[in-house]
Coordinates of C-alpha atoms in Angstrom, one line a residue:
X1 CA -17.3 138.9 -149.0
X2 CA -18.3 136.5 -146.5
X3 CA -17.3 136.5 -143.1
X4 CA -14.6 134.2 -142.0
X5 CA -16.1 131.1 -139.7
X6 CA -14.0 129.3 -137.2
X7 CA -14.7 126.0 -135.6
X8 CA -15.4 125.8 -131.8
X9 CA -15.3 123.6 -129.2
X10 CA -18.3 124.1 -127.0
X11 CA -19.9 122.5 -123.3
X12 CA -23.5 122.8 -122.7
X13 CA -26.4 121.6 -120.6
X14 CA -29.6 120.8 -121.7
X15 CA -32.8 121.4 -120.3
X16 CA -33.0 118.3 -118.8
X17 CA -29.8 119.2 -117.0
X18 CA -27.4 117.3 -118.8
X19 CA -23.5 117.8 -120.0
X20 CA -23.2 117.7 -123.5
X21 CA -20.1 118.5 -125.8
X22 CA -19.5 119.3 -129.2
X23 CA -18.3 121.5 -132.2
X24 CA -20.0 124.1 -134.3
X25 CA -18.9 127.0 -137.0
X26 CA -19.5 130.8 -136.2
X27 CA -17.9 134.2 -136.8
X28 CA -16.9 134.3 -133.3
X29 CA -17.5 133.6 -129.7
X30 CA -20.5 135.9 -129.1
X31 CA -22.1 134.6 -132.5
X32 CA -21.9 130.4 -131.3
X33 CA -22.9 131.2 -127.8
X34 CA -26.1 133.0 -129.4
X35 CA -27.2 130.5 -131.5
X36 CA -26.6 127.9 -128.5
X37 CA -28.9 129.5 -126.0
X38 CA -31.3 130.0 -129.2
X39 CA -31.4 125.8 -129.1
X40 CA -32.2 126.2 -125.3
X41 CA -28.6 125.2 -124.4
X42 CA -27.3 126.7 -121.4
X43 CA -23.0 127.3 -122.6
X44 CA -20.8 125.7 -119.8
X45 CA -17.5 126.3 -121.9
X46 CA -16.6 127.7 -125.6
X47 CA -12.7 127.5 -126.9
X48 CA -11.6 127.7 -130.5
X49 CA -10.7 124.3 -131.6
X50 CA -7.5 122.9 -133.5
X51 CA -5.3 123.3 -130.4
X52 CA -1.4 123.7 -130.6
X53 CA -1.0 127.5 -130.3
X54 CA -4.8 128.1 -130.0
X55 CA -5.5 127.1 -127.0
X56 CA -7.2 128.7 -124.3
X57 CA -4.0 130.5 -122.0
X58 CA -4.7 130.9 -118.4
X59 CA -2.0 133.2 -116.6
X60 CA -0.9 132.0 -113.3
X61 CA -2.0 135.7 -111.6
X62 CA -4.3 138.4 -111.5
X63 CA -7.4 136.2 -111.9
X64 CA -8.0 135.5 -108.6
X65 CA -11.3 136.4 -106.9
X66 CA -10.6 138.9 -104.0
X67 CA -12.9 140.0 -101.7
X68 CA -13.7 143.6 -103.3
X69 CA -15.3 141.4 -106.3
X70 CA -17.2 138.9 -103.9
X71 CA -18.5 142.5 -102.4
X72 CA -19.6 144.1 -105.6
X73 CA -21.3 140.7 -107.0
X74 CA -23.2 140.1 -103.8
X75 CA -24.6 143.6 -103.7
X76 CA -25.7 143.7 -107.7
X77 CA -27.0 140.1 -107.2
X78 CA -29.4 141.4 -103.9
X79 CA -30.3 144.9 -106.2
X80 CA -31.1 142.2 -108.8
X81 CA -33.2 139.7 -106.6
X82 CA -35.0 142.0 -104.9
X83 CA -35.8 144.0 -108.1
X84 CA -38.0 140.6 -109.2
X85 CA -35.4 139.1 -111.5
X86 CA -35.4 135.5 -111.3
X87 CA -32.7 133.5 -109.7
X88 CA -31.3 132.4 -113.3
X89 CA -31.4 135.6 -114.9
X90 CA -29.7 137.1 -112.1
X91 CA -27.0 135.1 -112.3
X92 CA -26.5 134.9 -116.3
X93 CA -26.8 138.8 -116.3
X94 CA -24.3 138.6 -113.2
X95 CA -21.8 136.2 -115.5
X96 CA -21.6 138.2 -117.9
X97 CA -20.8 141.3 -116.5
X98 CA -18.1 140.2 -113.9
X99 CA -14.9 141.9 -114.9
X100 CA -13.1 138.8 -113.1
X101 CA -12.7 135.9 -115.4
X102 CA -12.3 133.4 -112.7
X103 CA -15.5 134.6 -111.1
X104 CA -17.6 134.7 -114.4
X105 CA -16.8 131.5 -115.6
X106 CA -17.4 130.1 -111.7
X107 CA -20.9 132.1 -111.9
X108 CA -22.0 130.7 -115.5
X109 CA -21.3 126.7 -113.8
X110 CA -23.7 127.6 -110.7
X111 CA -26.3 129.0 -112.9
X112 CA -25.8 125.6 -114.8
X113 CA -25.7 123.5 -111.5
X114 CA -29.3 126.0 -110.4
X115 CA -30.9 125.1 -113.7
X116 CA -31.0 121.9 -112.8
X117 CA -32.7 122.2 -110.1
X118 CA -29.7 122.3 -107.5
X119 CA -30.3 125.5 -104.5
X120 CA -28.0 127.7 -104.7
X121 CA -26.1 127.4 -101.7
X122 CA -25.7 123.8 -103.0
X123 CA -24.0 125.2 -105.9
X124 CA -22.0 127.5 -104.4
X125 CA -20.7 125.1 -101.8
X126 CA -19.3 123.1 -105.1
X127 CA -16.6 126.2 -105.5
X128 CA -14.6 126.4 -102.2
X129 CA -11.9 128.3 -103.4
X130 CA -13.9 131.2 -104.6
X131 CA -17.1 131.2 -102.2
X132 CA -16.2 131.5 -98.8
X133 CA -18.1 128.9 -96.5
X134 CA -19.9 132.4 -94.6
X135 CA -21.1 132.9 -98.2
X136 CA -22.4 129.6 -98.7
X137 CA -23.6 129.3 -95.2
X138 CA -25.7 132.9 -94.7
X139 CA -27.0 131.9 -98.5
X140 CA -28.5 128.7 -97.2
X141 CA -30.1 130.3 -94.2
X142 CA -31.5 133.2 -96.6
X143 CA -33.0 130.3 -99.0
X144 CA -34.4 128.6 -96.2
X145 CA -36.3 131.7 -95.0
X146 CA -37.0 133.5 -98.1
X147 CA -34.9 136.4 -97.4
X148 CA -31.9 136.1 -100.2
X149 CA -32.0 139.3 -100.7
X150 CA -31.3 140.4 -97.3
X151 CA -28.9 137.9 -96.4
X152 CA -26.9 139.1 -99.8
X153 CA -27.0 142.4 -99.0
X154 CA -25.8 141.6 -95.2
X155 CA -22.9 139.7 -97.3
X156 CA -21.9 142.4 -99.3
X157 CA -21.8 144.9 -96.5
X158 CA -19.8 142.6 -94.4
X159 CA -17.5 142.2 -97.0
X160 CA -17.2 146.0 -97.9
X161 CA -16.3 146.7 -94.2
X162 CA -13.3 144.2 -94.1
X163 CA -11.9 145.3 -97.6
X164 CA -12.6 149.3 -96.2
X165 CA -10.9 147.9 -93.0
X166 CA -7.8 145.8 -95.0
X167 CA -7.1 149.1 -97.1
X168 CA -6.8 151.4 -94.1
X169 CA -3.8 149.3 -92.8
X170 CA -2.3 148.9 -95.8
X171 CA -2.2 152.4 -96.9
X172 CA -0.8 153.3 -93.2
X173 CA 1.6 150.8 -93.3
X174 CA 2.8 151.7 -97.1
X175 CA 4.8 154.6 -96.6
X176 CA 7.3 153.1 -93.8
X177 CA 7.5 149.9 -95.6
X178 CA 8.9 151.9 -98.9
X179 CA 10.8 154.0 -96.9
X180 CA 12.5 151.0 -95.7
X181 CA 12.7 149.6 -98.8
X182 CA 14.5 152.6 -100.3
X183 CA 16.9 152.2 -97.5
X184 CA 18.3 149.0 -97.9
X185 CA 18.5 149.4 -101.6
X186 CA 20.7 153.0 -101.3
X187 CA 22.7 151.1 -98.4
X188 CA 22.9 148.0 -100.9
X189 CA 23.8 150.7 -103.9
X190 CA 26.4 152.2 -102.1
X191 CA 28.0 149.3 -101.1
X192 CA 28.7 147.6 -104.3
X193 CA 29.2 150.7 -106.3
X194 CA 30.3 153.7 -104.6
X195 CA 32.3 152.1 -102.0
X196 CA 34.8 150.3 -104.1
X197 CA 35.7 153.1 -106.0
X198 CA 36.6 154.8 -102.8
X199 CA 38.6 152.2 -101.7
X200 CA 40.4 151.9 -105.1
X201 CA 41.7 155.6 -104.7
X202 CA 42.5 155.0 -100.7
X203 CA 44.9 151.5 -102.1
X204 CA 46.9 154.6 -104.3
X205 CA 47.6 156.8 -101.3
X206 CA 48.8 154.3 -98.6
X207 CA 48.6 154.7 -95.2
X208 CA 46.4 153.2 -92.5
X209 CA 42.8 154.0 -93.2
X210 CA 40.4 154.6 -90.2
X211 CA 38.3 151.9 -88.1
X212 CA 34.5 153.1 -89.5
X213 CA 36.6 153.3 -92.8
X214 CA 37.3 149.8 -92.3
X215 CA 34.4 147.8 -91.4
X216 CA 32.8 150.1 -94.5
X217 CA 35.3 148.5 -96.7
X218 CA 34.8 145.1 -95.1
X219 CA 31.1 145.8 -95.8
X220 CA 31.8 146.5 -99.1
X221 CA 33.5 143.6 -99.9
X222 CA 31.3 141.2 -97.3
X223 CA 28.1 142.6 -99.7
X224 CA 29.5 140.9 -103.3
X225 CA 28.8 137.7 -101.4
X226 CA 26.1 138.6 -99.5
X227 CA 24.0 140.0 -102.1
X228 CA 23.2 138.2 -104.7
X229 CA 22.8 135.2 -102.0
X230 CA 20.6 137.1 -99.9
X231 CA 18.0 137.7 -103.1
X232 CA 18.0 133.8 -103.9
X233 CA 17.1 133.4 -100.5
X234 CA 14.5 136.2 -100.3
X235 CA 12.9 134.5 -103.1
X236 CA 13.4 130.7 -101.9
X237 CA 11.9 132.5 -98.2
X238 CA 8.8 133.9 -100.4
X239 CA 8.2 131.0 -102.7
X240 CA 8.2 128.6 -99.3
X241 CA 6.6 131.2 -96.8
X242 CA 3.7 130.9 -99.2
X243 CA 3.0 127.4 -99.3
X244 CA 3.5 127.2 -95.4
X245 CA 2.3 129.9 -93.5
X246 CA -1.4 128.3 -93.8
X247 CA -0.3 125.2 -92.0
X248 CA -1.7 124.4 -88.7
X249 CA 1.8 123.8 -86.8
X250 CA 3.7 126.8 -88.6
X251 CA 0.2 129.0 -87.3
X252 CA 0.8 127.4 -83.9
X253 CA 4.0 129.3 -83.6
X254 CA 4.0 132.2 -85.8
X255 CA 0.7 133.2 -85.0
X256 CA 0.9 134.0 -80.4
X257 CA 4.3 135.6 -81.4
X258 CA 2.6 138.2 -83.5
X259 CA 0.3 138.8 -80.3
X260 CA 3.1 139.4 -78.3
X261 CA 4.9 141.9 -80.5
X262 CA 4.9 145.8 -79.0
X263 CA 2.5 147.6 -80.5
X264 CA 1.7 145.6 -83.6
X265 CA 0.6 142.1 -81.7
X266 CA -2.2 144.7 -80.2
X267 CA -3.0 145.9 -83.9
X268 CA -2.8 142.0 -84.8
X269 CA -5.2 141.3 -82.0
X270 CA -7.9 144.1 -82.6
X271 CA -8.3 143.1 -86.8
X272 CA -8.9 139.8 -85.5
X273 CA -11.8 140.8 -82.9
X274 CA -13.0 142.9 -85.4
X275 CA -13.2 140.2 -88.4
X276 CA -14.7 137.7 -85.6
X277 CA -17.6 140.1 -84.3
X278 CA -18.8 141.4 -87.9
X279 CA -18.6 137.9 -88.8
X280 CA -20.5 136.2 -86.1
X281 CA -22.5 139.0 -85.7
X282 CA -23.8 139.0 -89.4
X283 CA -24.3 135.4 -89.8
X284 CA -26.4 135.3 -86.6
X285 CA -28.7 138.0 -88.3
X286 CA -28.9 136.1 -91.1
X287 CA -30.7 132.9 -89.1
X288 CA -27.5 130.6 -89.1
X289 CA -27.8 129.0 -85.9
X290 CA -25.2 129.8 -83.5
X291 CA -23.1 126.6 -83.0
X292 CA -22.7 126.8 -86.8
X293 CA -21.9 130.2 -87.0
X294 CA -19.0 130.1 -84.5
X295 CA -17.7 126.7 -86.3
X296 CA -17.5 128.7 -89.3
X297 CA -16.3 132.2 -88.2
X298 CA -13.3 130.2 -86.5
X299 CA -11.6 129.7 -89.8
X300 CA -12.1 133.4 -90.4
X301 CA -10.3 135.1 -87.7
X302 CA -7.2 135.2 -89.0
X303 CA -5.5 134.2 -86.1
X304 CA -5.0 130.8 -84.8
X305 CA -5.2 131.5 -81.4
X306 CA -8.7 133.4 -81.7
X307 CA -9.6 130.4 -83.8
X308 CA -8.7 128.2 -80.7
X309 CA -10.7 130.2 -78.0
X310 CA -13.9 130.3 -80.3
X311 CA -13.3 126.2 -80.4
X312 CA -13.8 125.9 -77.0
X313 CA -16.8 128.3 -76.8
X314 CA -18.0 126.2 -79.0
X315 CA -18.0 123.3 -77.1
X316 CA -19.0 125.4 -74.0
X317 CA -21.8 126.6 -75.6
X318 CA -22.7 122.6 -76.9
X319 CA -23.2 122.0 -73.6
X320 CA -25.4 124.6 -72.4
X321 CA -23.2 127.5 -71.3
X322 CA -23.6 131.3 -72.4
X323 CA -21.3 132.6 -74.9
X324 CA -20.0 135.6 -73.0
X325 CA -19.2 133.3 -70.0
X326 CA -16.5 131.3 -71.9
X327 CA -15.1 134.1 -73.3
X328 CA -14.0 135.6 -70.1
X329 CA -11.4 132.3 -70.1
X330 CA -9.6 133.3 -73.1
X331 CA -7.4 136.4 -72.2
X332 CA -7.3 137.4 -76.0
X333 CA -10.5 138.8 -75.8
X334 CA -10.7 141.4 -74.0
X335 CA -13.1 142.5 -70.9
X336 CA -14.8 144.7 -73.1
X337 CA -15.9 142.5 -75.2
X338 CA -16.9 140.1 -72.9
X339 CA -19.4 141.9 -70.5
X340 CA -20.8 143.4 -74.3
X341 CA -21.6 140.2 -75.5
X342 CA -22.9 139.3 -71.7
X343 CA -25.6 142.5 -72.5
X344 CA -26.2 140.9 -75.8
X345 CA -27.6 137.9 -74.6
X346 CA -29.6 139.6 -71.8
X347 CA -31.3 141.6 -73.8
X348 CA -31.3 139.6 -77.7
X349 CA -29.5 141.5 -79.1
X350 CA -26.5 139.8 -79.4
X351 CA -26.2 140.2 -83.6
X352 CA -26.7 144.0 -82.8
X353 CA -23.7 144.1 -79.8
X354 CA -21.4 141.9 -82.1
X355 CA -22.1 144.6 -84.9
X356 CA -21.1 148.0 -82.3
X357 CA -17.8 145.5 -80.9
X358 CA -16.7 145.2 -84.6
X359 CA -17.6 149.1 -85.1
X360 CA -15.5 150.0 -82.2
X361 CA -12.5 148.0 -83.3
X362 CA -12.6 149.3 -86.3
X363 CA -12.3 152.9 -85.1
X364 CA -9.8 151.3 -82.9
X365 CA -7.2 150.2 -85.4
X366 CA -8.2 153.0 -87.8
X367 CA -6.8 155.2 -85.1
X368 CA -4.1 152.9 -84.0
X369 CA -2.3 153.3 -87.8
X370 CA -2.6 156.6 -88.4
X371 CA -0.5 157.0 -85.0
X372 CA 1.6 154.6 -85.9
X373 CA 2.0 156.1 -89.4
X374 CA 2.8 159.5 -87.8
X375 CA 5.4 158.2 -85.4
X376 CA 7.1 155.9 -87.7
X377 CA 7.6 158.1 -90.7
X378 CA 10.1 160.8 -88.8
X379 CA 11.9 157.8 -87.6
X380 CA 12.3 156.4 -90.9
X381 CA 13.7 159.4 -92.1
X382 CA 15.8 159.8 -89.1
X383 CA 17.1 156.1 -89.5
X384 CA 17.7 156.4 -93.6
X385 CA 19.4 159.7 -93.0
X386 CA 22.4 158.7 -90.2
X387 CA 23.0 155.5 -92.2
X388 CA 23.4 157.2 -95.2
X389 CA 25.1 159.9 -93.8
X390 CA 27.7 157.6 -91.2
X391 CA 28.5 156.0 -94.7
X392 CA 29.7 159.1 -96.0
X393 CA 31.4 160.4 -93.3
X394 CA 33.3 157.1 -92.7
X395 CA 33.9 157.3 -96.9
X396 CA 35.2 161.2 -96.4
X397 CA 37.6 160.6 -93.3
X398 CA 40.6 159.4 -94.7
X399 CA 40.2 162.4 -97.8
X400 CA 40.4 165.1 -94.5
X401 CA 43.9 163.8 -94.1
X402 CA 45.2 162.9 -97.9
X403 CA 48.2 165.8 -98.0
X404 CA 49.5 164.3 -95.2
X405 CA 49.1 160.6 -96.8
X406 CA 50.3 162.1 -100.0
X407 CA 53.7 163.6 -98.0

């Protein structure tokens, strides 16, 4: 029996560069985009046509590019370039073995935006939301000098140190944040559950119940309200959190509080340093010339008030002034880092100072979590048990004196 053909829809480019659309019959996917690239088409798109219930579904999560994969691509597609693979074939090979769907079909349109003759920095630079403008940037810079496959592998490793960096906070911080979690849940549990049938048997025996019975009762009943309002507006606070905590005048508050909080503001302040030296640090390697670099590692900071200071270096440095020396104005950065970069300059080596300041940091908030993880899990315990435990000692209180109640 013969197989089964369906009809697809397909989007190609010729060789000549252009967009050309169509439909053809083949067993499957794999099948049409074989016999396309056998008619020197390079495929853009293939769906099944007919639409209704066959069309292409695109889930609203999970396909976005994270770091970790911009990491893993950069370094296969230096391994690749400086193996002698040509800029095409590295990026078809690279398209088609991206586990990430959103970066695979981003990689097969820049190999069809390269084909035609397009640099590739030029064709990344067409895909802002998944190549970062350092990627774009350091790429450029590479092209111009003919060192690709350096500046990749500088990309990758800068990448792999901030997703190593990002996972060390968040496994220190997971454990008190679930602990906490568990707490308000149980205190949430007890409240709407256990509580009212306590309260049930003390209506039956009378009497005047005691004050931390009281307000535990007034909890009780305060928490059918409070509940299921409180979730709405934990979800409303999420849903609008998200689209706002990116704008310039939320960042212009939110972002020198966090500074200013104990202990974490310090933490906030030394992942920023960090991200700002590797960044600068790498792109000045890579032959991006320094005004540039610090325009574009501002964005990257993660902090708007870091992102401010770097502003006015920049213009400092526009007009002729050293970078260290406007840095010493900006009490966010601290002297440290200052009379570093100062010995940077001195001697040129400011890419390799930048490098050893982002090193340090590093160390610096590795070690800052894991203290903080120490000290915070006995006092989440510590916290979790006496609420628990003043709940059921203000829920036991009026049972020490029932016989008399019952008299």
């Amino acid at each position: 029996m013969a197989a089964a053909t369906k009809t697809y829809e397909y989007s190609v480019r010729d060789r000549a560069g252009k967009l050309t659309s169509g439909k053809l019959e083949a067993a499957n996917e794999a099948v049409l985009v074989s016999k396309l690239k056998q008619m020197g088409y390079a495929p853009v798109s293939v769906r099944e046509a007919g639409g209704g219930m066959n069309r292409e579904i695109t889930l609203p999560f999970g396909n976005s590019v994270k770091l970790k994969d911009l990491a893993v691509m950069n370094r296969q597609f230096a391994t690749m370039i400086n193996s002698g693979l040509s800029l095409l074939r590295a990026l078809t090979i690279l398209a088609e073995q991206t586990e990430n769907k959103t970066l695979a079909k981003t990689l097969s349109e820049v190999r069809a935006d390269v084909e035609t003759g397009q640099s590739l920095s030029t064709a990344l630079a067409k895909h802002v939301k998944v190549f970062p403008p350092l990627m774009v940037n350091m790429c450029r810079a590479g092209e111009v000098g003919g060192f690709l496959d350096a500046v990749l592998l500088q990309i990758a490793e800068n990448y792999e140190a901030e997703v190593k960096l990002r996972n060390k906070v968040k496994s220190a911080m997971t454990y008190p944040v679930v602990v906490f979690v568990i707490a308000i849940l149980a205190v949430v549990g007890m409240l709407l559950f256990i509580v009212p049938v306590f309260v049930t048997m003390f209506d039956g025996l009378g009497g005047e119940l005691p004050a931390p019975t009281k307000v535990l009762v007034f909890l009780a009943a305060a928490m059918k309200i409070v509940a299921p309002v409180g979730a709405v507006a934990i979800v409303v606070g999420t849903v609008v959190w998200q689209r706002i905590k990116h704008q310039e005048r939320v960042r212009l508050v939110v972002d020198p509080l966090i500074l200013k909080i104990p202990i974490f503001g310090g933490l906030a302040q030394k992942i920023a340093i960090s991200r700002f030296s590797r960044n600068l640090g790498t792109m000045i390697s890579s032959g991006v010339p320094i005004l540039q670099a610090l325009d574009i590692v501002a964005d990257t900071t993660g902090n708007i008030v870091l992102t401010k200071a770097v502003r006015e270096v920049q213009v400092s440095v526009r007009q002729g002034e050293s970078l260290a020396g406007p840095l010493a104005n900006h009490p966010v950065f601290p002297p440290m880092v200052v009379q570093m970069l100062a010995v940077g300059e001195d001697t040129g080596a400011m890419d390799q100072m930048l490098h050893k300041i982002s090193e340090f940091y590093d160390q610096e908030v590795e070690a800052t979590t894991e203290a903080l993880t120490s000290l915070i899990e006995p006092l989440m315990i510590a916290v979790l048990g006496s609420i628990i435990g003043a709940m059921i000692v203000a829920l036991y209180m009026p049972i020490f004196s029932v016989f008399d109640l019952i008299e």
